[in-house]
Tab-separated table of C-alpha atoms in Angstrom:
chain	number	residue	atom	x	y	z
A	956	MET	CA	109.542	118.631	189.100
A	957	SER	CA	105.995	117.741	188.002
A	958	ASP	CA	104.942	119.431	191.462
A	959	THR	CA	106.010	122.944	190.211
A	960	THR	CA	104.352	122.464	186.834
A	961	GLN	CA	100.998	121.966	188.418
A	962	GLN	CA	101.428	124.869	191.121
A	963	PRO	CA	98.041	127.304	190.954
A	964	ARG	CA	99.864	130.622	190.129
A	965	ARG	CA	99.796	133.124	192.618
A	966	ASP	CA	96.692	136.044	192.796
A	967	ARG	CA	99.014	139.154	193.028
A	968	THR	CA	95.889	141.481	191.785
A	969	HIS	CA	94.792	142.738	195.523
A	970	TRP	CA	98.260	144.507	195.188
A	971	LEU	CA	96.690	146.147	192.523
A	972	TYR	CA	93.716	147.234	194.453
A	973	LEU	CA	95.570	148.162	197.287
A	974	ALA	CA	97.572	150.561	195.758
A	975	VAL	CA	95.076	151.812	193.161
A	976	ILE	CA	93.526	152.638	197.076
A	977	ALA	CA	96.623	154.355	198.580
A	978	ALA	CA	96.848	156.591	194.724
A	979	VAL	CA	93.893	157.387	195.647
A	980	ILE	CA	93.822	159.096	198.813
A	981	ALA	CA	97.363	160.457	197.176
A	982	GLY	CA	95.974	162.991	195.385
A	983	ILE	CA	93.301	164.104	196.959
A	984	LEU	CA	96.294	164.641	200.045
A	985	VAL	CA	97.978	166.614	197.339
A	986	GLY	CA	95.631	168.204	195.556
A	987	TRP	CA	93.560	169.630	198.733
A	988	LEU	CA	97.978	171.344	199.937
A	989	ALA	CA	99.100	172.012	196.248
A	990	PRO	CA	96.663	173.084	193.789
A	991	ASP	CA	99.081	173.045	190.999
A	992	VAL	CA	100.630	171.224	191.592
A	993	GLY	CA	97.185	168.260	191.642
A	994	VAL	CA	96.310	170.419	188.473
A	995	SER	CA	99.162	169.378	186.847
A	996	LEU	CA	98.491	166.300	187.044
A	997	ALA	CA	95.565	165.471	184.997
A	998	PRO	CA	96.660	164.138	182.455
A	999	LEU	CA	98.554	161.317	184.324
A	1000	GLY	CA	94.159	160.456	184.277
A	1001	THR	CA	93.522	161.110	180.695
A	1002	MET	CA	96.762	159.215	179.821
A	1003	PHE	CA	95.315	155.784	181.362
A	1004	VAL	CA	92.071	156.066	180.416
A	1005	ASN	CA	92.477	156.636	176.710
A	1006	LEU	CA	94.813	153.495	177.546
A	1007	ILE	CA	91.702	151.869	178.666
A	1008	LYS	CA	89.277	153.122	175.615
A	1009	MET	CA	91.819	151.907	172.813
A	1010	MET	CA	91.216	148.655	173.897
A	1011	ILE	CA	87.387	148.069	174.503
A	1012	ALA	CA	86.734	148.100	171.021
A	1013	PRO	CA	89.298	144.911	170.228
A	1014	VAL	CA	87.972	143.446	172.761
A	1015	ILE	CA	83.552	144.602	172.287
A	1016	PHE	CA	85.119	142.368	168.785
A	1017	CYS	CA	86.638	139.899	169.544
A	1018	THR	CA	83.070	138.896	172.693
A	1019	ILE	CA	80.598	139.588	169.000
A	1020	VAL	CA	82.402	137.512	167.155
A	1021	LEU	CA	83.511	134.860	169.347
A	1022	GLY	CA	79.769	134.393	170.659
A	1023	ILE	CA	77.209	134.772	167.438
A	1024	GLY	CA	80.054	132.559	165.222
A	1025	SER	CA	79.574	129.714	167.038
A	1026	VAL	CA	75.638	129.606	167.790
A	1027	ARG	CA	74.231	127.760	164.489
A	1028	ALA	CA	70.385	129.799	165.738
A	1029	ALA	CA	70.887	133.692	163.437
A	1030	ALA	CA	67.831	134.571	165.136
A	1031	THR	CA	68.736	134.222	169.093
A	1032	VAL	CA	70.881	136.900	168.702
A	1033	GLY	CA	67.567	139.081	167.289
A	1034	LYS	CA	65.520	137.752	170.801
A	1035	VAL	CA	68.741	138.863	173.367
A	1036	GLY	CA	69.140	142.037	171.643
A	1037	GLY	CA	65.263	143.006	171.086
A	1038	LEU	CA	64.630	142.301	174.801
A	1039	ALA	CA	67.446	144.805	175.113
A	1040	ILE	CA	66.739	147.622	173.797
A	1041	GLY	CA	63.463	147.185	174.897
A	1042	TYR	CA	64.662	146.969	178.803
A	1043	PHE	CA	67.179	149.684	178.387
A	1044	LEU	CA	64.692	152.545	177.727
A	1045	VAL	CA	62.334	151.273	180.562
A	1046	MET	CA	64.659	151.141	182.846
A	1047	SER	CA	65.943	154.676	181.962
A	1048	THR	CA	62.480	156.528	182.095
A	1049	VAL	CA	61.938	155.489	185.577
A	1050	ALA	CA	65.097	156.218	186.264
A	1051	LEU	CA	64.463	159.277	185.488
A	1052	GLY	CA	61.067	159.179	187.590
A	1053	ILE	CA	63.221	158.410	190.494
A	1054	GLY	CA	65.244	161.417	189.931
A	1055	MET	CA	61.873	164.108	189.370
A	1056	VAL	CA	60.912	162.395	192.734
A	1057	VAL	CA	63.784	162.649	194.368
A	1058	GLY	CA	64.578	165.957	193.177
A	1059	ASN	CA	60.934	167.841	193.814
A	1060	LEU	CA	61.065	166.193	197.489
A	1061	LEU	CA	64.699	167.533	198.496
A	1062	ASP	CA	65.166	170.987	196.582
A	1063	PRO	CA	68.437	170.989	196.916
A	1064	GLY	CA	69.485	173.876	195.198
A	1065	THR	CA	66.847	176.337	196.927
A	1066	GLY	CA	68.489	179.430	198.228
A	1067	MET	CA	71.619	179.237	196.404
A	1068	ASN	CA	73.206	182.150	194.265
A	1069	ILE	CA	74.738	181.194	191.244
A	1070	ALA	CA	75.045	184.570	189.698
A	1071	LYS	CA	79.259	183.914	189.389
A	1072	THR	CA	78.732	180.752	187.617
A	1073	ALA	CA	76.815	182.003	184.681
A	1074	GLY	CA	78.158	182.244	181.830
A	1075	ALA	CA	79.405	178.310	181.925
A	1076	GLY	CA	77.116	176.379	179.644
A	1077	THR	CA	77.315	177.910	176.729
A	1078	LYS	CA	80.097	175.479	175.811
A	1079	LEU	CA	78.802	172.991	177.465
A	1080	ALA	CA	75.450	172.483	175.240
A	1081	ASP	CA	77.096	173.561	171.715
A	1082	GLN	CA	78.911	169.537	172.416
A	1083	ALA	CA	75.908	168.176	172.811
A	1084	HIS	CA	75.157	169.579	170.007
A	1085	GLN	CA	78.109	168.440	168.007
A	1086	ALA	CA	76.215	164.855	168.143
A	1087	GLY	CA	73.780	165.552	166.193
A	1088	GLY	CA	70.597	164.098	165.837
A	1089	THR	CA	68.923	161.181	165.401
A	1090	TRP	CA	69.559	160.276	162.506
A	1091	GLU	CA	73.143	161.553	162.357
A	1092	PHE	CA	73.068	159.833	165.006
A	1093	VAL	CA	71.759	156.976	163.509
A	1094	GLN	CA	73.950	157.273	160.091
A	1095	GLY	CA	77.554	157.208	162.334
A	1096	ILE	CA	76.716	153.702	163.515
A	1097	ILE	CA	77.486	152.887	160.581
A	1098	PRO	CA	81.744	153.009	159.692
A	1099	THR	CA	83.427	154.561	156.266
A	1100	THR	CA	85.532	151.113	156.370
A	1101	LEU	CA	85.210	147.777	158.199
A	1102	ILE	CA	88.413	147.645	159.610
A	1103	SER	CA	87.710	152.033	161.001
A	1104	SER	CA	85.041	150.230	162.723
A	1105	LEU	CA	87.979	149.777	165.156
A	1106	THR	CA	89.916	152.296	165.341
A	1107	ALA	CA	87.639	155.205	165.541
A	1108	GLY	CA	86.719	155.252	168.576
A	1109	SER	CA	83.883	154.258	169.270
A	1110	VAL	CA	81.288	151.342	170.607
A	1111	LEU	CA	78.245	151.461	168.399
A	1112	GLN	CA	80.892	151.025	165.095
A	1113	ALA	CA	82.389	148.266	165.839
A	1114	LEU	CA	79.860	146.309	167.533
A	1115	PHE	CA	77.797	146.965	163.960
A	1116	VAL	CA	80.754	145.053	162.280
A	1117	ALA	CA	81.414	142.041	164.872
A	1118	LEU	CA	77.386	141.321	164.401
A	1119	LEU	CA	78.477	141.310	160.690
A	1120	VAL	CA	81.209	139.393	160.742
A	1121	GLY	CA	79.651	136.794	164.006
A	1122	PHE	CA	76.484	136.711	161.395
A	1123	ALA	CA	78.709	136.466	158.898
A	1124	VAL	CA	81.041	132.933	160.160
A	1125	GLN	CA	78.090	131.530	161.437
A	1126	ALA	CA	76.790	131.461	157.894
A	1127	MET	CA	79.971	130.120	156.614
A	1128	GLY	CA	79.687	126.474	158.860
A	1129	SER	CA	82.421	124.034	158.931
A	1130	ALA	CA	84.808	126.809	157.169
A	1131	GLY	CA	84.396	129.531	159.804
A	1132	GLU	CA	86.194	127.219	162.596
A	1133	PRO	CA	89.248	128.019	161.552
A	1134	ILE	CA	89.027	131.542	161.701
A	1135	LEU	CA	87.059	131.536	165.512
A	1136	ARG	CA	90.790	129.779	166.106
A	1137	GLY	CA	92.043	132.809	165.107
A	1138	VAL	CA	90.095	135.394	166.759
A	1139	GLY	CA	90.062	133.813	170.193
A	1140	LEU	CA	93.856	133.285	169.693
A	1141	LEU	CA	93.208	137.451	169.162
A	1142	GLN	CA	91.325	137.626	172.233
A	1143	LYS	CA	93.525	136.607	174.251
A	1144	LEU	CA	96.416	138.454	173.279
A	1145	VAL	CA	93.280	141.844	173.697
A	1146	PHE	CA	93.166	140.680	177.743
A	1147	ARG	CA	97.127	139.893	177.929
A	1148	ILE	CA	97.093	143.566	176.851
A	1149	LEU	CA	94.735	145.164	178.617
A	1150	SER	CA	95.923	143.042	182.209
A	1151	MET	CA	99.196	144.748	181.715
A	1152	ILE	CA	97.062	148.204	181.508
A	1153	LEU	CA	96.017	147.397	184.783
A	1154	TRP	CA	99.247	148.223	186.274
A	1155	LEU	CA	99.109	151.380	185.382
A	1156	ALA	CA	96.073	152.621	186.551
A	1157	PRO	CA	97.417	153.535	190.307
A	1158	ILE	CA	99.254	156.120	188.106
A	1159	GLY	CA	95.859	156.389	186.437
A	1160	ALA	CA	93.840	157.566	189.936
A	1161	PHE	CA	96.825	159.657	191.551
A	1162	GLY	CA	96.890	162.180	188.769
A	1163	ALA	CA	93.404	162.167	188.339
A	1164	ILE	CA	91.892	162.045	191.754
A	1165	ALA	CA	95.361	165.169	192.165
A	1166	ASN	CA	93.771	167.224	188.956
A	1167	VAL	CA	89.294	167.494	190.336
A	1168	VAL	CA	90.394	168.550	193.959
A	1169	GLY	CA	93.112	170.477	192.651
A	1170	LYS	CA	90.139	172.443	190.394
A	1171	THR	CA	87.593	172.047	192.454
A	1172	GLY	CA	89.371	172.229	196.863
A	1173	LEU	CA	87.184	171.485	199.027
A	1174	ASP	CA	85.521	174.234	200.061
A	1175	ALA	CA	83.055	173.019	196.142
A	1176	VAL	CA	82.785	170.027	197.225
A	1177	VAL	CA	81.039	171.094	200.842
A	1178	LYS	CA	78.776	173.895	199.457
A	1179	LEU	CA	77.671	171.463	197.571
A	1180	GLY	CA	77.516	168.284	199.333
A	1181	THR	CA	73.697	168.863	199.525
A	1182	LEU	CA	72.565	167.205	195.732
A	1183	MET	CA	75.612	164.899	195.718
A	1184	ILE	CA	74.553	162.961	199.280
A	1185	ALA	CA	71.424	162.850	197.538
A	1186	PHE	CA	72.496	162.044	193.881
A	1187	TYR	CA	74.739	158.955	195.182
A	1188	LEU	CA	71.883	157.916	197.945
A	1189	THR	CA	69.757	158.182	194.687
A	1190	CYS	CA	71.802	155.024	193.146
A	1191	LEU	CA	71.503	153.230	195.836
A	1192	VAL	CA	68.504	153.405	196.015
A	1193	PHE	CA	67.394	152.452	192.941
A	1194	VAL	CA	70.483	149.565	192.422
A	1195	PHE	CA	69.454	148.354	195.903
A	1196	GLY	CA	66.251	149.312	195.860
A	1197	VAL	CA	64.777	148.748	192.342
A	1198	LEU	CA	67.512	146.845	190.652
A	1199	GLY	CA	68.193	144.584	193.215
A	1200	VAL	CA	64.668	143.291	193.377
A	1201	LEU	CA	64.697	143.007	190.561
A	1202	ILE	CA	66.965	140.383	189.518
A	1203	ARG	CA	65.810	138.608	192.989
A	1204	VAL	CA	62.739	138.110	191.339
A	1205	VAL	CA	63.524	137.549	187.958
A	1206	SER	CA	66.860	135.795	188.285
A	1207	GLY	CA	66.984	134.365	192.253
A	1208	VAL	CA	70.798	136.205	192.407
A	1209	SER	CA	71.365	138.420	194.632
A	1210	ILE	CA	72.283	142.081	194.622
A	1211	PHE	CA	74.428	142.079	197.160
A	1212	LYS	CA	76.485	138.904	195.906
A	1213	LEU	CA	76.380	140.426	192.331
A	1214	CYS	CA	78.361	143.784	193.848
A	1215	ARG	CA	81.320	141.701	195.679
A	1216	TYR	CA	81.715	139.785	192.946
A	1217	LEU	CA	82.559	142.925	190.759
A	1218	ALA	CA	84.192	145.125	194.166
A	1219	ARG	CA	87.200	145.462	191.392
A	1220	GLU	CA	85.920	146.616	188.796
A	1221	TYR	CA	83.557	149.214	191.392
A	1222	LEU	CA	87.017	150.097	192.952
A	1223	LEU	CA	88.543	150.890	189.005
A	1224	ILE	CA	85.740	153.093	187.709
A	1225	VAL	CA	85.903	155.050	191.156
A	1226	ALA	CA	89.779	155.738	189.705
A	1227	THR	CA	89.038	156.880	186.503
A	1228	SER	CA	85.502	158.062	186.700
A	1229	SER	CA	84.122	156.060	184.273
A	1230	SER	CA	82.248	152.712	183.212
A	1231	GLU	CA	84.019	151.764	179.650
A	1232	SER	CA	87.475	150.971	182.140
A	1233	ALA	CA	85.830	148.281	183.968
A	1234	LEU	CA	83.904	147.732	180.464
A	1235	PRO	CA	86.348	144.668	178.786
A	1236	ARG	CA	86.663	142.731	182.306
A	1237	LEU	CA	83.412	143.429	182.809
A	1238	ILE	CA	82.809	141.115	179.496
A	1239	ALA	CA	84.966	138.100	181.509
A	1240	LYS	CA	83.547	138.287	184.331
A	1241	MET	CA	79.736	137.445	182.598
A	1242	GLU	CA	81.089	135.047	181.041
A	1243	HIS	CA	82.802	133.754	184.138
A	1244	MET	CA	79.719	133.876	185.684
A	1245	GLY	CA	77.428	131.784	183.350
A	1246	VAL	CA	76.523	134.129	180.837
A	1247	GLU	CA	75.918	133.021	176.532
A	1248	LYS	CA	79.065	134.936	174.861
A	1249	THR	CA	76.759	135.546	172.393
A	1250	THR	CA	74.083	137.551	175.341
A	1251	VAL	CA	76.961	138.967	177.050
A	1252	GLY	CA	78.964	140.121	173.733
A	1253	VAL	CA	74.810	142.168	172.621
A	1254	VAL	CA	73.677	143.277	175.754
A	1255	VAL	CA	77.010	145.023	177.877
A	1256	PRO	CA	77.983	146.939	174.491
A	1257	THR	CA	74.798	147.764	174.200
A	1258	GLY	CA	74.343	149.104	177.516
A	1259	TYR	CA	76.870	150.860	177.775
A	1260	SER	CA	76.124	153.490	174.652
A	1261	PHE	CA	71.479	152.572	175.683
A	1262	ASN	CA	71.388	151.720	178.996
A	1263	LEU	CA	72.613	154.439	181.408
A	1264	ASP	CA	70.358	154.365	183.927
A	1265	GLY	CA	73.389	156.416	186.592
A	1266	THR	CA	73.077	159.545	183.080
A	1267	ALA	CA	69.046	160.408	183.423
A	1268	ILE	CA	69.109	159.850	187.001
A	1269	TYR	CA	71.459	162.397	186.717
A	1270	LEU	CA	70.172	164.465	184.091
A	1271	THR	CA	66.526	164.365	186.194
A	1272	MET	CA	67.487	166.041	189.580
A	1273	ALA	CA	70.385	168.230	188.374
A	1274	SER	CA	67.788	169.967	186.003
A	1275	ILE	CA	65.948	170.868	189.061
A	1276	PHE	CA	68.618	171.443	191.215
A	1277	ILE	CA	69.227	174.518	188.738
A	1278	ALA	CA	65.852	176.202	188.245
A	1279	ASP	CA	65.622	176.375	191.796
A	1280	ALA	CA	69.265	177.593	192.804
A	1281	MET	CA	68.656	180.770	189.952
A	1282	GLY	CA	65.116	180.157	191.050
A	1283	LYS	CA	63.059	179.668	188.562
A	1284	PRO	CA	61.598	176.070	188.967
A	1285	LEU	CA	60.305	173.663	186.083
A	1286	SER	CA	56.892	172.943	186.347
A	1287	LEU	CA	55.742	169.179	185.933
A	1288	ALA	CA	54.784	169.970	182.037
A	1289	GLU	CA	58.614	170.921	182.211
A	1290	GLN	CA	60.027	168.176	183.893
A	1291	PHE	CA	58.263	166.029	181.490
A	1292	GLY	CA	59.720	167.732	178.724
A	1293	LEU	CA	62.972	167.979	179.512
A	1294	LEU	CA	63.316	164.347	181.017
A	1295	LEU	CA	61.665	163.548	177.486
A	1296	PHE	CA	63.978	164.941	175.317
A	1297	MET	CA	66.848	164.321	177.078
A	1298	ILE	CA	66.473	159.665	177.860
A	1299	VAL	CA	66.472	160.281	173.309
A	1300	ALA	CA	69.454	162.805	173.294
A	1301	SER	CA	71.265	160.729	176.254
A	1302	LYS	CA	71.540	158.446	173.662
A	1303	GLY	CA	72.572	159.701	171.701
A	1304	ALA	CA	76.123	161.851	173.780
A	1305	ALA	CA	76.105	158.296	174.526
A	1306	GLY	CA	79.649	158.344	172.690
A	1307	VAL	CA	80.794	162.136	172.810
A	1308	THR	CA	83.536	162.724	176.356
A	1309	GLY	CA	81.652	164.590	179.243
A	1310	ALA	CA	77.973	163.513	177.625
A	1311	GLY	CA	75.960	163.464	180.401
A	1312	LEU	CA	77.390	166.760	181.148
A	1313	ALA	CA	77.176	168.141	177.513
A	1314	THR	CA	73.244	166.935	177.557
A	1315	LEU	CA	72.630	168.795	180.295
A	1316	ALA	CA	73.496	171.815	178.210
A	1317	GLY	CA	71.443	170.759	176.031
A	1318	GLY	CA	68.585	169.870	177.156
A	1319	LEU	CA	68.511	173.637	178.885
A	1320	GLN	CA	69.786	175.461	176.223
A	1321	SER	CA	66.550	173.710	174.031
A	1322	HIS	CA	63.791	173.831	176.060
A	1323	ARG	CA	64.718	176.809	178.826
A	1324	PRO	CA	66.933	178.488	177.893
A	1325	GLU	CA	67.749	180.945	180.426
A	1326	LEU	CA	68.600	177.762	182.695
A	1327	LEU	CA	72.085	177.220	180.525
A	1328	ASP	CA	74.791	179.527	182.560
A	1329	GLY	CA	73.603	177.570	185.875
A	1330	VAL	CA	75.632	174.785	184.558
A	1331	GLY	CA	78.557	176.761	185.675
A	1332	LEU	CA	77.746	175.923	188.934
A	1333	ILE	CA	77.704	171.964	188.530
A	1334	VAL	CA	80.812	172.249	186.109
A	1335	GLY	CA	82.997	171.742	189.660
A	1336	ILE	CA	81.580	169.044	190.747
A	1337	ASP	CA	80.947	166.507	187.881
A	1338	ARG	CA	83.406	164.384	188.153
A	1339	PHE	CA	81.968	163.237	192.052
A	1340	MET	CA	78.652	163.106	190.325
A	1341	SER	CA	80.593	161.479	186.999
A	1342	GLU	CA	81.271	158.226	190.234
A	1343	ALA	CA	78.270	157.911	191.191
A	1344	ARG	CA	77.038	157.660	187.207
A	1345	ALA	CA	79.370	155.299	186.265
A	1346	LEU	CA	78.851	152.632	189.286
A	1347	THR	CA	75.608	153.167	188.931
A	1348	ASN	CA	75.780	153.051	185.019
A	1349	PHE	CA	78.092	149.773	185.430
A	1350	SER	CA	75.501	148.065	187.567
A	1351	GLY	CA	71.977	148.662	186.785
A	1352	ASN	CA	74.673	146.779	183.056
A	1353	ALA	CA	74.866	143.703	184.923
A	1354	VAL	CA	71.942	143.203	185.699
A	1355	ALA	CA	70.787	143.577	183.105
A	1356	THR	CA	73.247	140.532	181.624
A	1357	VAL	CA	71.779	138.578	184.465
A	1358	LEU	CA	68.336	139.471	183.679
A	1359	ILE	CA	68.629	139.140	179.673
A	1360	GLY	CA	70.002	135.328	179.907
A	1361	THR	CA	67.533	134.521	182.432
A	1362	TRP	CA	64.612	135.707	179.931
A	1363	THR	CA	66.078	134.334	176.926
A	1364	GLU	CA	68.068	130.934	178.880
A	1365	THR	CA	70.845	131.871	178.295
A	1366	ILE	CA	72.984	131.442	181.516
A	1367	ASP	CA	73.494	128.863	183.804
A	1368	ILE	CA	71.991	129.913	187.090
A	1369	ASP	CA	73.290	126.967	188.899
A	1370	ARG	CA	76.998	128.026	187.473
A	1371	THR	CA	76.285	131.519	188.782
A	1372	ARG	CA	75.026	130.399	192.075
A	1373	THR	CA	78.270	129.065	192.040
A	1374	VAL	CA	80.302	132.074	191.654
A	1375	LEU	CA	79.042	134.105	193.275
A	1376	ASP	CA	79.155	131.881	196.159
A	1377	ARG	CA	82.792	131.870	195.590
A	1378	GLU	CA	83.621	128.808	195.138
A	1379	LEU	CA	84.821	129.101	191.496
A	1380	PRO	CA	87.341	132.305	191.362
A	1381	PHE	CA	88.075	134.087	188.553
A	1382	ASP	CA	91.294	134.343	186.925
A	1383	GLU	CA	92.884	138.060	187.411
A	1384	GLN	CA	96.360	136.606	185.473
A	1385	THR	CA	94.040	137.097	182.479
A	1386	MET	CA	90.606	137.999	182.065
A	1387	VAL	CA	90.491	134.902	180.206
A	1388	ASP	CA	87.873	131.848	180.926
A	1389	ASP	CA	89.466	128.440	179.870
A	1390	VAL	CA	88.729	125.929	181.516
A	1391	HIS	CA	85.256	127.172	181.087
A	1392	ALA	CA	82.740	123.962	181.629
A	1393	PRO	CA	80.052	123.715	178.052
A	1394	ARG	CA	76.841	125.364	178.628
A	1395	PRO	CA	73.708	123.614	178.042
A	1396	GLN	CA	72.668	126.083	175.583
A	1397	GLU	CA	76.004	125.762	173.682
A	1398	PRO	CA	75.968	122.831	170.334
A	1399	GLU	CA	77.500	119.989	171.091
A	1400	LYS	CA	80.155	120.909	168.109
A	1401	SER	CA	81.225	124.741	169.154
A	1402	LEU	CA	83.203	126.616	166.276
A	1403	LEU	CA	84.938	127.721	169.954
A	1404	PRO	CA	88.109	127.316	168.968
A	1405	ALA	CA	89.409	124.755	172.422
């Protein structure tokens, strides 16, 4: 009887991801052979992504409260946050620069006739302006009520309230232990619900892919193949070149092993074209890999709003492409001015649906209004471009978590290498690391639930 009780649970999640691949292939075929049917399946993809998004605020809240509440030194959080913001700004600028170089070297839009797509950008520009300016963005971080931060769907509002609660519980000392135990149980419940939702991924992937292929058709992908391939290759160079070298030099970690560790999250992102769908799993996996809860809880959610490397590359190359395609190329001075605007605008529009496309339209309207009509050309392939954007953004946040952990000495590098070498597998059943060994930086008497 005891042998049966101690027998480890069989991991069946690999069947889920095989089902996702099959669903993607089926979706492409349906969208290609029966476009009207493919377009009608769009709600399947939308509903799945909405299910994932509804869990993001609770995941962030629980993770940050547990992370901050379990450490005694509040200065640790401030140091992590300051380093993270500084790093995000630098890397976003580097990404924009790389996109500018590649865009100018290739000139993928030269010689194209996009007159038929004119007039499709105004609506997207209006969407970008709805995000407001800098002050509106800052003001929007403060929720209407404490509870609304968990229901409004704003990542930054949930982060802000979680920080307040975490510091408050931390200041309570031993009196805050029951609260942390309750939040710990709530976190397990949230992750359990999320693991149930993920079993619907094949349905969501099927609907999303069938819809986009049904709308654009295979011809649209072929015609704009040069831009797409160039963008994908640029993202690969950025991830494996820039980020890969950086994480190897600073932390001694292989970018290839890290990507292998996050392979299932990449597949989920490809299926949904949204890096948000993998945010809860990234938090869980970074903690399992040896990064302290405090660092993960601050860097990952903040990075999802401020560390948009893939979006930065996309904005640069798309702007140059549209200008060349319309026969009105941007001068270097105009490119720098436009991209400086987009560095800020991409942060403010982070919470807007289709933020990349909306920011592109808003930037062109504010700097070169005559190019706005060219956005219609990008709309047809934006869904395919968004996959590379999401993958690059996700990779950038994973690398940032390891780097910030190294600089602040809040990562167990030995554990990291053990996990990346597949000697300590991640618990796919619950996404909660219940058997995590104490880390050297954690206090002897942790406030975390046993």
